Amino acid sequence: MTKYQVVGIGNAVVDIISSADDDFLNRMGIEKGVMQLIDEERCAFLYDNMEDRTQMAGGSVANTIAGIGALGLDTAFIGRVANDEAGRDYVAEMKETGTSFVNEPVIDGELPTSRSMIFVSPDGERSMNTYLGISTELDTGDVDRAVTGSTQLLFLEGYLYDKDKGKEALLNAARTCRKAGGKAGITLSDPFCVDRHRADFRKIARELDVVIGNEHEWRSLYETEDLGAALEAAASESKLIVCTRSGHDVVMVEGNDTVTVPVHEVAPVDTTGAGDQFAAGFLYGLATGRSLDIAGRMGCVAAAEVIGHYGARPEADVKAMFAKAGLI
């Protein structure tokens, strides 16, 4: 069994990206700037109404793991795809980025591979419409304990808490990893996801080694508009917390230490994947023994790269960008 440096577990979603102005979003009944869950019929309707399409492998934690793999670490992703064209393409694309896709595509499954229709506005804002398909059916049988028990770092996707079997799979994987001496972390994923699973997220946040979320997710987790109060409460319960704040300083708290990393504003082409690639840079830093300050700055460099083009995964040599910034 291969030993990996970083392993992720999450939804395997094919991203289908198109440009769209506000008038189009209004006509289609799409709420700008948020992620909406849709059914298969709505997915087909939006697909048919796309004027241009770019397709690529996606999914929050999958994007993060692909970013880390592109930085040269040994990575693997655990997720579910169907044995359809989209699923086979997904597996091949993950392998091309240097990340092993642990699970074989599901044969004769009732649901197709998951897809997200992403509409990017002229201001770079993205509006995501996601049909979850087969990815949310992930359960403990999909998670190889030999993989989660031999990785240095395990990263989990909060969205999988939407089904009890997904939650059980994540909890078991995290405990297997930590029992074997690895570290495990989670992304809070989405403020609405936090609303749905607040108690469970607070429970697992106390158990894991790192929790990453944006300011809206942290406020939701602690049911307050006061971000400072939310982070203070989080720091009292969790080992290491990370808070990103679109265009503003990143805040990291570990024990009694608070580290703030400045963000240099970049005009976005497409904000898809900004949080995912921040996590990639940050976790790369942790996995390679960097300080919180350096890891946070790596996250900011990776996020800045991905918002400069369409798509949620890096196109430039981010490791070379780290070197140019004096981080490695």
Coordinates of C-alpha atoms in Angstrom, one line a residue:
M1 CA 0.0 0.0 0.0
T2 CA 1.3 3.4 -1.0
K3 CA 1.8 5.8 1.9
Y4 CA 0.5 9.3 1.1
Q5 CA 1.5 12.7 2.5
V6 CA -2.0 14.2 2.1
V7 CA -5.3 12.4 1.5
G8 CA -8.7 14.1 1.0
I9 CA -12.3 12.8 1.3
G10 CA -15.1 14.7 -0.4
N11 CA -17.6 15.0 -3.2
A12 CA -16.3 14.2 -6.7
V13 CA -18.0 16.8 -8.8
V14 CA -17.5 17.6 -12.5
D15 CA -17.5 21.4 -12.9
I16 CA -19.1 22.8 -16.0
I17 CA -18.3 26.5 -16.3
S18 CA -19.9 29.3 -18.4
S19 CA -19.8 33.1 -18.4
A20 CA -23.1 34.8 -17.6
D21 CA -24.3 38.3 -16.9
D22 CA -26.8 39.3 -14.2
D23 CA -29.7 39.4 -16.7
F24 CA -29.0 35.8 -17.6
L25 CA -28.9 34.8 -13.9
N26 CA -32.2 36.5 -13.3
R27 CA -33.9 34.9 -16.2
M28 CA -32.7 31.5 -15.1
G29 CA -33.7 32.1 -11.5
I30 CA -30.1 31.7 -10.3
E31 CA -29.1 33.3 -7.0
K32 CA -25.8 35.1 -7.7
G33 CA -22.7 34.2 -5.7
V34 CA -24.0 31.2 -3.8
M35 CA -24.1 27.4 -4.2
Q36 CA -27.6 26.0 -4.8
L37 CA -28.4 22.3 -4.8
I38 CA -30.5 21.3 -7.8
D39 CA -32.1 18.1 -9.2
E40 CA -31.1 16.2 -12.4
E41 CA -33.8 17.9 -14.5
R42 CA -32.7 21.4 -13.4
C43 CA -29.1 20.4 -14.1
A44 CA -30.0 19.4 -17.7
F45 CA -32.0 22.6 -18.2
L46 CA -29.1 24.8 -17.1
Y47 CA -26.6 22.8 -19.2
D48 CA -28.7 23.3 -22.3
N49 CA -28.8 27.1 -21.7
M50 CA -25.1 27.5 -21.4
E51 CA -23.7 29.6 -24.2
D52 CA -20.2 28.3 -23.8
R53 CA -18.9 25.5 -21.6
T54 CA -15.6 24.5 -20.0
Q55 CA -15.6 21.2 -18.2
M56 CA -13.1 20.0 -15.6
A57 CA -12.9 17.8 -12.5
G58 CA -14.0 19.7 -9.4
G59 CA -15.3 19.3 -5.8
S60 CA -14.0 21.4 -2.9
V61 CA -11.6 19.0 -1.2
A62 CA -10.8 17.3 -4.5
N63 CA -9.6 20.7 -5.8
T64 CA -7.5 21.2 -2.7
I65 CA -5.9 17.8 -3.0
A66 CA -5.2 18.3 -6.7
G67 CA -3.5 21.6 -5.8
I68 CA -1.3 19.9 -3.3
G69 CA -0.5 17.1 -5.7
A70 CA 0.5 19.7 -8.3
L71 CA 2.9 21.1 -5.7
G72 CA 4.7 17.8 -5.7
L73 CA 3.4 15.9 -2.6
D74 CA 2.1 12.3 -2.7
T75 CA -1.6 12.7 -2.6
A76 CA -4.8 10.7 -2.9
F77 CA -8.5 11.4 -3.1
I78 CA -11.4 9.3 -1.8
G79 CA -14.7 9.9 -3.5
R80 CA -17.5 8.4 -5.6
V81 CA -18.1 8.6 -9.3
A82 CA -20.2 6.5 -11.6
N83 CA -18.8 4.4 -14.4
D84 CA -20.1 6.9 -17.0
E85 CA -18.1 9.1 -19.3
A86 CA -18.0 12.0 -16.8
G87 CA -16.8 9.7 -14.0
R88 CA -14.1 8.0 -16.1
D89 CA -12.9 11.5 -17.3
Y90 CA -12.9 12.6 -13.7
V91 CA -10.6 9.8 -12.5
A92 CA -8.3 10.3 -15.5
E93 CA -8.0 14.1 -14.8
M94 CA -7.2 13.5 -11.1
K95 CA -4.4 11.1 -12.1
E96 CA -3.1 13.7 -14.6
T97 CA -2.6 16.2 -11.7
G98 CA -0.6 13.7 -9.8
T99 CA -3.3 12.6 -7.4
S100 CA -4.4 8.9 -7.0
F101 CA -8.1 8.4 -7.2
V102 CA -8.5 5.6 -4.6
N103 CA -12.0 4.2 -5.6
E104 CA -13.0 2.5 -8.8
P105 CA -16.0 4.1 -10.7
V106 CA -19.2 2.5 -9.5
I107 CA -20.7 0.0 -12.0
D108 CA -24.5 -0.2 -12.4
G109 CA -25.1 2.6 -9.9
E110 CA -28.5 4.2 -9.9
L111 CA -27.1 7.8 -9.9
P112 CA -24.8 9.5 -12.4
T113 CA -21.6 11.3 -11.6
S114 CA -22.1 14.6 -9.8
R115 CA -22.0 17.9 -11.7
S116 CA -22.0 21.6 -10.9
M117 CA -23.2 24.2 -13.4
I118 CA -21.1 27.3 -12.6
F119 CA -21.9 30.7 -14.0
V120 CA -19.2 33.3 -13.8
S121 CA -20.3 37.0 -13.9
P122 CA -18.1 39.8 -15.4
D123 CA -17.1 40.8 -11.9
G124 CA -15.6 37.3 -11.3
E125 CA -18.4 36.2 -8.9
R126 CA -19.5 32.6 -9.4
S127 CA -22.9 31.1 -9.0
M128 CA -22.9 27.4 -8.5
N129 CA -25.8 25.0 -9.2
T130 CA -24.9 21.5 -8.0
Y131 CA -26.5 18.2 -8.8
L132 CA -24.9 15.9 -6.2
G133 CA -25.7 12.6 -7.9
I134 CA -23.6 9.6 -6.7
S135 CA -21.0 11.5 -4.7
T136 CA -23.2 11.9 -1.6
E137 CA -23.7 8.1 -1.5
L138 CA -20.1 7.7 -0.1
D139 CA -20.0 5.5 3.0
T140 CA -17.6 3.7 5.2
G141 CA -17.2 0.9 2.6
D142 CA -15.6 3.5 0.2
V143 CA -13.0 4.5 2.7
D144 CA -9.9 2.3 2.7
R145 CA -8.5 2.3 6.3
A146 CA -5.1 1.3 4.9
V147 CA -5.1 4.7 3.1
T148 CA -6.4 6.8 5.9
G149 CA -4.3 5.0 8.5
S150 CA -1.0 5.7 6.6
T151 CA -1.3 9.3 5.6
Q152 CA 0.5 12.2 7.2
L153 CA -2.5 14.5 6.8
L154 CA -6.2 13.8 6.1
F155 CA -8.5 16.6 4.9
L156 CA -12.3 16.2 5.1
E157 CA -15.2 17.9 3.3
G158 CA -18.0 19.2 5.5
Y159 CA -20.6 18.8 2.7
L160 CA -20.5 15.0 3.3
Y161 CA -22.2 15.6 6.6
D162 CA -25.5 16.0 4.6
K163 CA -26.0 12.2 4.9
D164 CA -25.5 10.2 8.0
K165 CA -23.4 7.6 6.2
G166 CA -21.1 10.3 4.9
K167 CA -20.7 11.7 8.4
E168 CA -19.9 8.2 9.8
A169 CA -17.3 7.7 7.0
L170 CA -15.5 11.0 7.8
L171 CA -15.5 10.3 11.6
N172 CA -14.1 6.8 11.2
A173 CA -11.5 8.0 8.7
A174 CA -10.4 10.8 11.0
R175 CA -10.1 8.5 14.0
T176 CA -8.1 5.9 12.0
C177 CA -5.7 8.6 10.8
R178 CA -5.2 10.2 14.2
K179 CA -4.8 6.8 15.9
A180 CA -2.0 6.0 13.5
G181 CA -0.2 9.2 14.3
G182 CA -1.4 11.4 11.5
K183 CA -3.3 14.7 11.6
A184 CA -6.8 15.3 10.4
G185 CA -8.6 18.5 9.4
I186 CA -11.9 19.6 7.9
T187 CA -13.3 22.5 5.8
L188 CA -16.6 23.9 7.0
S189 CA -17.6 24.1 3.3
D190 CA -20.5 26.5 3.3
P191 CA -22.5 28.6 5.9
F192 CA -25.7 26.9 4.9
C193 CA -24.0 23.5 5.5
V194 CA -22.9 24.8 8.9
D195 CA -26.5 25.8 9.6
R196 CA -27.6 22.3 8.9
H197 CA -25.0 20.5 11.0
R198 CA -23.9 23.1 13.6
A199 CA -23.8 20.7 16.6
D200 CA -22.0 18.0 14.7
F201 CA -19.4 20.4 13.3
R202 CA -18.7 21.8 16.7
K203 CA -18.2 18.3 18.0
I204 CA -15.8 17.3 15.3
A205 CA -14.0 20.6 15.5
R206 CA -13.0 19.7 19.1
E207 CA -11.6 16.4 17.9
L208 CA -9.6 17.3 14.9
D209 CA -6.3 19.1 14.4
V210 CA -7.2 21.9 12.1
V211 CA -10.5 23.5 11.0
I212 CA -10.6 25.9 8.0
G213 CA -13.5 28.2 7.2
N214 CA -14.4 31.6 5.9
E215 CA -15.8 34.4 8.1
H216 CA -19.4 33.6 7.1
E217 CA -18.9 29.9 8.1
W218 CA -17.4 30.8 11.5
R219 CA -20.1 33.3 12.3
S220 CA -22.7 30.7 11.4
L221 CA -21.0 28.0 13.5
Y222 CA -21.2 30.2 16.7
E223 CA -24.4 32.0 15.7
T224 CA -23.0 35.5 16.0
E225 CA -22.4 38.5 13.8
D226 CA -19.3 39.3 15.9
L227 CA -16.4 37.5 14.1
G228 CA -14.0 38.2 16.9
A229 CA -16.3 36.5 19.4
A230 CA -16.8 33.5 17.0
L231 CA -13.0 33.0 16.6
E232 CA -12.4 33.4 20.3
A233 CA -15.0 30.7 20.9
A234 CA -13.5 28.5 18.2
A235 CA -10.0 28.8 19.5
S236 CA -11.2 27.7 22.9
E237 CA -12.5 24.5 21.4
S238 CA -10.2 23.6 18.6
K239 CA -6.4 23.0 18.2
L240 CA -5.9 25.2 15.1
I241 CA -8.4 27.3 13.4
V242 CA -8.1 29.2 10.1
C243 CA -10.4 32.0 9.0
T244 CA -10.3 33.5 5.5
R245 CA -12.0 36.8 4.8
S246 CA -12.3 37.5 1.1
G247 CA -9.8 40.3 0.3
H248 CA -8.9 40.8 3.9
D249 CA -6.3 39.4 6.3
V250 CA -6.3 35.7 7.1
V251 CA -6.5 34.9 10.8
M252 CA -5.0 31.7 12.3
V253 CA -5.2 30.8 16.0
E254 CA -3.3 27.9 17.6
G255 CA -3.5 27.8 21.4
N256 CA -2.5 31.2 22.7
D257 CA -0.9 32.2 19.4
T258 CA -2.7 34.3 16.8
V259 CA -1.1 34.8 13.4
T260 CA -2.4 37.3 10.8
V261 CA -1.4 37.1 7.2
P262 CA -2.1 40.1 4.9
V263 CA -3.9 39.6 1.6
H264 CA -2.9 41.6 -1.5
E265 CA -6.1 42.3 -3.4
V266 CA -6.2 40.9 -6.9
A267 CA -8.9 41.7 -9.5
P268 CA -10.6 38.3 -10.0
V269 CA -11.5 36.7 -13.3
D270 CA -13.3 33.8 -11.6
T271 CA -13.4 33.3 -7.8
T272 CA -14.2 29.6 -8.2
G273 CA -11.8 27.6 -6.0
A274 CA -10.2 30.5 -4.1
G275 CA -10.9 28.9 -0.7
D276 CA -10.0 25.4 -2.1
Q277 CA -6.6 26.6 -3.3
F278 CA -6.0 28.7 -0.2
A279 CA -6.4 25.4 1.7
A280 CA -4.0 23.7 -0.8
G281 CA -1.3 26.2 -0.2
F282 CA -1.8 26.2 3.6
L283 CA -1.9 22.5 4.0
Y284 CA 1.1 22.1 1.8
G285 CA 2.9 24.4 4.2
L286 CA 1.7 22.4 7.2
A287 CA 2.7 19.1 5.6
T288 CA 6.2 20.3 4.8
G289 CA 6.8 21.7 8.3
R290 CA 6.5 25.4 7.6
S291 CA 5.4 28.0 10.3
L292 CA 1.8 29.2 10.4
D293 CA 2.9 32.5 8.9
I294 CA 4.6 30.9 5.9
A295 CA 1.8 28.3 5.5
G296 CA -0.8 31.1 5.5
R297 CA 1.2 33.1 3.0
M298 CA 1.4 30.0 0.7
G299 CA -2.3 29.8 0.9
C300 CA -2.7 33.4 -0.2
V301 CA -0.4 32.9 -3.1
A302 CA -2.3 29.8 -4.3
A303 CA -5.6 31.5 -3.9
A304 CA -4.4 34.6 -5.9
E305 CA -3.3 32.4 -8.7
V306 CA -6.6 30.5 -9.1
I307 CA -8.8 33.6 -9.2
G308 CA -6.8 34.9 -12.1
H309 CA -8.3 32.4 -14.6
Y310 CA -11.4 30.3 -15.1
G311 CA -11.5 27.1 -13.1
A312 CA -10.9 25.9 -9.6
R313 CA -7.4 24.4 -10.0
P314 CA -4.0 26.0 -10.7
E315 CA -2.7 26.6 -14.2
A316 CA 0.6 28.2 -13.2
D317 CA 3.6 26.7 -11.4
V318 CA 2.5 27.6 -7.9
K319 CA 5.6 26.2 -6.3
A320 CA 7.7 28.6 -8.5
M321 CA 5.4 31.4 -7.2
F322 CA 6.3 30.3 -3.6
A323 CA 10.0 30.6 -4.5
K324 CA 9.6 34.0 -6.1
A325 CA 7.8 35.2 -2.9
G326 CA 10.7 33.9 -0.8
L327 CA 8.5 31.2 0.9
I328 CA 10.7 28.2 -0.1

